[in-house]
Coordinates of C-alpha atoms in Angstrom, one line a residue:
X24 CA 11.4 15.1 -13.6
X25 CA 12.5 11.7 -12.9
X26 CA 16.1 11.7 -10.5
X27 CA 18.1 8.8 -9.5
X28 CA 20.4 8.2 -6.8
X29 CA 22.6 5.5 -5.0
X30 CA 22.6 4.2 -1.6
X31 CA 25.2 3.3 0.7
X32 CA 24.8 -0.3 -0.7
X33 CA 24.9 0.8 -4.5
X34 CA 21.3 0.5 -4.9
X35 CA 19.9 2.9 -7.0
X36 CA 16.5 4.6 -6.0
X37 CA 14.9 6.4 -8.7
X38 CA 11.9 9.0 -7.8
X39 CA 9.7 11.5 -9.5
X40 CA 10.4 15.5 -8.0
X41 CA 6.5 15.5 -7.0
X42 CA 6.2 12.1 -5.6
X43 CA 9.5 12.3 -3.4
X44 CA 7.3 13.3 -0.4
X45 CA 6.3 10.1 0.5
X46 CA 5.8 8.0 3.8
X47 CA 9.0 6.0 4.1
X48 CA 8.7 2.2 6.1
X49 CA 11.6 2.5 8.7
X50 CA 14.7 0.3 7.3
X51 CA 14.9 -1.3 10.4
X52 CA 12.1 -3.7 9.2
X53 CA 14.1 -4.9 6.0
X54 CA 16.0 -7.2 8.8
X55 CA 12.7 -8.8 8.6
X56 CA 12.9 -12.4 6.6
X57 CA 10.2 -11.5 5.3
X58 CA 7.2 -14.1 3.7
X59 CA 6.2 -15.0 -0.2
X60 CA 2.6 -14.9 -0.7
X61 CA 1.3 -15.7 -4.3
X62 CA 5.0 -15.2 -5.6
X63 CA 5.5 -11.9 -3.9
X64 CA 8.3 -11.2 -0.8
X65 CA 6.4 -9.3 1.8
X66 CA 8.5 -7.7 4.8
X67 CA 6.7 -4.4 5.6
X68 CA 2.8 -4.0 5.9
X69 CA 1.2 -0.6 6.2
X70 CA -1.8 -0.4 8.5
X71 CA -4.5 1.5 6.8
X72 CA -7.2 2.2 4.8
X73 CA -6.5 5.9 3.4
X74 CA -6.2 5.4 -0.1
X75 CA -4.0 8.4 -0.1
X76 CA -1.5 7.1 2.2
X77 CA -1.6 3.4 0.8
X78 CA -0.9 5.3 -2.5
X79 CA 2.1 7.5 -1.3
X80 CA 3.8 4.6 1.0
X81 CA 6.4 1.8 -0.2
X82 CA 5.2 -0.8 2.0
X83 CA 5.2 -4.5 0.3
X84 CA 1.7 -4.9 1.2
X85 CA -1.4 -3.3 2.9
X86 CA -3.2 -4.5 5.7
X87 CA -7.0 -2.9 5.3
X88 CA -8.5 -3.9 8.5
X89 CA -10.9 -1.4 10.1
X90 CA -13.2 -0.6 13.7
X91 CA -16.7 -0.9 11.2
X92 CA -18.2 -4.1 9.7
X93 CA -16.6 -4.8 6.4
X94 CA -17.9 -3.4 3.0
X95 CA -17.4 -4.2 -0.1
X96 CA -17.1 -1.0 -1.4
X97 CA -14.2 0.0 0.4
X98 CA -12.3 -3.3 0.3
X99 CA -12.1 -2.4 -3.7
X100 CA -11.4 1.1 -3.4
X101 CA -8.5 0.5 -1.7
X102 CA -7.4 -2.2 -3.4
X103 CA -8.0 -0.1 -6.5
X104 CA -5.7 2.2 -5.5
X105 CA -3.2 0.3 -3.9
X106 CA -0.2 -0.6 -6.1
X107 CA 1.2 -3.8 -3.7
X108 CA -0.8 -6.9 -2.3
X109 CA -3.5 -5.7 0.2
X110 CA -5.0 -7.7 3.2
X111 CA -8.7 -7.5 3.5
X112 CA -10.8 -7.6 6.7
X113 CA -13.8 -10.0 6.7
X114 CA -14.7 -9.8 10.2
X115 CA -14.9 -11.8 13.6
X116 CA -16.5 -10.1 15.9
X117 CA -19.6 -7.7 15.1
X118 CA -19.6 -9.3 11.7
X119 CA -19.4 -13.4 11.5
X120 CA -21.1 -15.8 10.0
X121 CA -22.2 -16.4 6.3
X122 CA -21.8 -12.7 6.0
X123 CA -18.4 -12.8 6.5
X124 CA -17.8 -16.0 4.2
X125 CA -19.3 -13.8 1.6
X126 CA -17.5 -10.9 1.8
X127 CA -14.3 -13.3 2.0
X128 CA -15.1 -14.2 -1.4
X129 CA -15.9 -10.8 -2.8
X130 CA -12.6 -10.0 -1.7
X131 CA -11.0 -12.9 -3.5
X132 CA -13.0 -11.8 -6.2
X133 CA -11.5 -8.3 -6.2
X134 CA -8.0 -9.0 -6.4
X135 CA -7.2 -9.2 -2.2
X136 CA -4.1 -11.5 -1.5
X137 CA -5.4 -12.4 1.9
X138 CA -8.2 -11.7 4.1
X139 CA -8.3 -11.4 7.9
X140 CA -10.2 -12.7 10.5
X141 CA -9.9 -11.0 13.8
X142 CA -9.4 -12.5 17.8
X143 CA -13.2 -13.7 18.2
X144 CA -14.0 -15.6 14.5
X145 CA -15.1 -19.0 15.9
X146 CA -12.8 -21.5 14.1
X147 CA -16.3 -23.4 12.5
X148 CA -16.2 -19.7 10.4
X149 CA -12.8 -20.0 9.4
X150 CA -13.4 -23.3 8.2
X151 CA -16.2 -22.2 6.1
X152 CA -14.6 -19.8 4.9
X153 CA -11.3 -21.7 4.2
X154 CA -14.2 -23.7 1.5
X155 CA -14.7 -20.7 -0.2
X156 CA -11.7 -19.2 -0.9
X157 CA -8.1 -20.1 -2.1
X158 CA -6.1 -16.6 -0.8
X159 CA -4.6 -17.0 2.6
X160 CA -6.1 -16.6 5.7
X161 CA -4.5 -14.2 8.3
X162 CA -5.8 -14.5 11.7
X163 CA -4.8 -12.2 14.8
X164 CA -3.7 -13.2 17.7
X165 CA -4.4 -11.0 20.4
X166 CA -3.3 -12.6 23.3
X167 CA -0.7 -15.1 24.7
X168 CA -3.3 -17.7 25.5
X169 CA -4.8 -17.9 22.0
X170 CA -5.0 -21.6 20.8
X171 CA -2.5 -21.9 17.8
X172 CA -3.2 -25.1 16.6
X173 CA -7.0 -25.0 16.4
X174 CA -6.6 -21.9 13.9
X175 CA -4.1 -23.6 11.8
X176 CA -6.4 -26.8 12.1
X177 CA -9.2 -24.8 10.8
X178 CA -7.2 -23.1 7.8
X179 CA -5.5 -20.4 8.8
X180 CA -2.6 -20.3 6.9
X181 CA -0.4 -16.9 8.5
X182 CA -0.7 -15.5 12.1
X183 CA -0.9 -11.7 13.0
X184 CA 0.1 -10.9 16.4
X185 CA -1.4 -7.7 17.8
X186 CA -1.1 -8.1 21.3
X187 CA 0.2 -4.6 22.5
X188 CA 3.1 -4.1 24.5
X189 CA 3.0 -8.2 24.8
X190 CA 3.9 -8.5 21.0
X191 CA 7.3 -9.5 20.9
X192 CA 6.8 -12.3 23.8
X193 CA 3.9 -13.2 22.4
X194 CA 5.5 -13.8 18.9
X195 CA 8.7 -15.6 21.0
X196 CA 6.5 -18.1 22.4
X197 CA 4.4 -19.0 19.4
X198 CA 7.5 -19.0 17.5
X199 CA 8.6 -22.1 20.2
X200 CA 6.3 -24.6 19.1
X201 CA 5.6 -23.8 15.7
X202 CA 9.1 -22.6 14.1
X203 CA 7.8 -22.1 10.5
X204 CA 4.2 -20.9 10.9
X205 CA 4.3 -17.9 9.1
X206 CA 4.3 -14.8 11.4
X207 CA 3.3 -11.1 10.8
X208 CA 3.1 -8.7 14.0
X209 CA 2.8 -5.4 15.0
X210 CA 6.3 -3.7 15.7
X211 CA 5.6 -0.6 17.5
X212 CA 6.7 3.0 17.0
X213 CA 10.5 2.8 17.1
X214 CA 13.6 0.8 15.6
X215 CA 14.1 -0.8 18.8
X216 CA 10.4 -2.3 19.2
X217 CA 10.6 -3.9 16.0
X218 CA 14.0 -5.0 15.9
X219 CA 12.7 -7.4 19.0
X220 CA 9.6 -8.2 17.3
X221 CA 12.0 -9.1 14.3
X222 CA 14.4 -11.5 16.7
X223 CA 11.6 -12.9 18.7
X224 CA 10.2 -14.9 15.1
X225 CA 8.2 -12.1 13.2
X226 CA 8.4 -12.7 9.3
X227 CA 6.6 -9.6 8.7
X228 CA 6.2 -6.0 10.3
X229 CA 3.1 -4.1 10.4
X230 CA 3.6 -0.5 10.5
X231 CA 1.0 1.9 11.9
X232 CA 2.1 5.4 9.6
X233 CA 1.0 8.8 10.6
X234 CA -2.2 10.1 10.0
X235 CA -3.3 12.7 7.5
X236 CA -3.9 14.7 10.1
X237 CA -0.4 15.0 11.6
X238 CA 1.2 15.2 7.9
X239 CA -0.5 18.2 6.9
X240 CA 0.1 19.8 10.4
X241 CA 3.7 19.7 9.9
X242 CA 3.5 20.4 6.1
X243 CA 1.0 23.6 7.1
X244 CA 4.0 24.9 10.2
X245 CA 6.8 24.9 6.9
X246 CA 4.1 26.5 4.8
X247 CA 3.9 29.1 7.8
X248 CA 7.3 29.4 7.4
X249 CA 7.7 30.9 4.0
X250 CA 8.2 34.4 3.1
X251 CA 7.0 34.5 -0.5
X252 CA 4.5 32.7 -2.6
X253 CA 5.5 30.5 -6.0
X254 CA 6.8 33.2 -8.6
X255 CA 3.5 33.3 -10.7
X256 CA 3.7 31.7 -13.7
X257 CA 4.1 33.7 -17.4
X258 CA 6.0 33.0 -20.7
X259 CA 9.5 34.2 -19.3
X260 CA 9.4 32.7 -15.7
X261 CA 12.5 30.5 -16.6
X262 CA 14.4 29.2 -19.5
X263 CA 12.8 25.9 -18.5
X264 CA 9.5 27.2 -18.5
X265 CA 10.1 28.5 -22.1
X266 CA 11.1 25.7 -22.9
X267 CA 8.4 23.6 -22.0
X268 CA 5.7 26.1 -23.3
X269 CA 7.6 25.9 -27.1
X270 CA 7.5 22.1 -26.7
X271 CA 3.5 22.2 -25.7
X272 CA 2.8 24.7 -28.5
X273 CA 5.1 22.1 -31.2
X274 CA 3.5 19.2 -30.0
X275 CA -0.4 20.6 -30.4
X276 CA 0.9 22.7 -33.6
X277 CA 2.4 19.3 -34.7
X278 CA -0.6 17.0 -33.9
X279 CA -3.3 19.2 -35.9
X280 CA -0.8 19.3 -38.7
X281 CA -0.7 15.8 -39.2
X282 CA -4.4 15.4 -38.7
X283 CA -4.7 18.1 -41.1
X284 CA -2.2 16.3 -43.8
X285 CA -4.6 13.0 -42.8
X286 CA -7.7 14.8 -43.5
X287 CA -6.5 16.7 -47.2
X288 CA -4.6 13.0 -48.1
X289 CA -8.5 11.4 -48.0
X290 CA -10.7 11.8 -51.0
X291 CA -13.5 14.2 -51.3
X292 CA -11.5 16.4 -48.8
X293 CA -9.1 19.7 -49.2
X294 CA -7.1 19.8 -52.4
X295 CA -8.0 16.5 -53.8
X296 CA -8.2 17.0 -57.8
X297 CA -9.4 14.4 -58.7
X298 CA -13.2 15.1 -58.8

């Protein structure tokens, strides 16, 4: 069943009855500005690579970065399954080098819209990698003393400030020398954290969402909850129910007939007379 409602702001916001439960980006961010990257507007960013929550989240984009040396295999996995832009790790610390370049161009290759290169990518990597690719580069900034201009020099093209607690200032004093760099940051866990990362210069909010874990842990305590199971399901359940067991039956009854009609309408089949 599809439903439809209307905001506040007369928008209306039209959602399936099974895929209502969803992970919900906190409105705060859509104060964001926001970026356009290959002709989409990105404002919110979910942090992850469980395909389940990528799936069931409307975040404008993904950011896939992970604590393991990038794969392949999961960079298109998740970007299979993901129906907004996603921003693939290459690498920087553990993994660098012509390793990295390659997998920068697999990703390409797959369908990423960016790939990032975290804190300790040399800036000779990034500009290899910059040869081989025509996506974006992202590249986080983990720390206030980070040299700015050598990564745009090299070909970064959008910053990601992760510095922790320092986010916001660290975002307000890049955001003093280079006013239109484009920005993405971390925001924290509440509205007010990422209303400041918003005014210090953040174009874009990352958003760290729940884990599966703590999902199904409140799911399970409502489950707990319940008294009785779902009626079990037979032919009189519901009017509804009847209803959509006559239309099954009508449409499978229906489909053989016409394949039936098909198969007596061809010669050397059924009632054909004339042989």
């Amino acid at each position: 069943m599809v439903t439809t409602t209307q905001d506040e702001d007369h928008v209306p916001r039209i959602t399936g009855t099974l895929r209502a439960h969803s992970i919900q980006v906190p409105d705060v961010i859509y104060q964001a500005k926001g970026m356009v990257i290959m002709g989409r507007r990105i404002k919110s960013i979910v942090f992850s690579t469980d395909v389940a929550i990528i799936r069931n989240c409307n975040a404008d984009a993904v950011l896939a970065v992970y604590p393991f040396t990038p794969q392949q295999a999961i960079s298109q996995a998740v970007i299979s399954a993901a129906v907004s832009p996603v921003f693939v790790g290459v690498g920087g610390g553990t993994t660098r080098g012509m390793r990295s370049v390659v997998i920068a161009q697999d990703a390409e290759a797959q369908g990423a819209f960016a790939v990032v290169v975290n804190s300790p990518m040399s800036n000779s990597n990034i500009r290899l990698i910059r040869r081989v690719i025509d996506i974006p580069i992202i590249a986080t900034i983990a720390t206030g003393d980070e040299d700015v201009q050598a990564r745009l020099d090299a070909g970064v093209t959008i910053l990601n400030v992760a510095a922790g607690a320092k986010t916001a200032q660290v975002v307000r004093d890049i955001r003093k020398d280079f006013p239109t760099v484009p920005i993405i940051a971390t925001g924290g866990r509440t509205d007010e954290s990422i209303q400041e990362t918003i005014q210090a210069g953040a174009n874009s909010i990352v958003y760290t969402p729940p884990s599966n874990a703590h999902i199904f842990g409140d799911m399970m305590a409502e489950y707990r909850q319940l008294k009785t199971k779902n009626p079990e399901f037979h032919f009189r359940t519901s009017d509804t129910s009847r209803d959509a067991v006559h239309d099954f039956f009508e449409l499978f009854h229906g489909t053989h007939a016409g394949a039936d009609a098909d198969l007596d309408a061809k010669p050397g089949h059924g009632n054909d007379r004339s042989r």
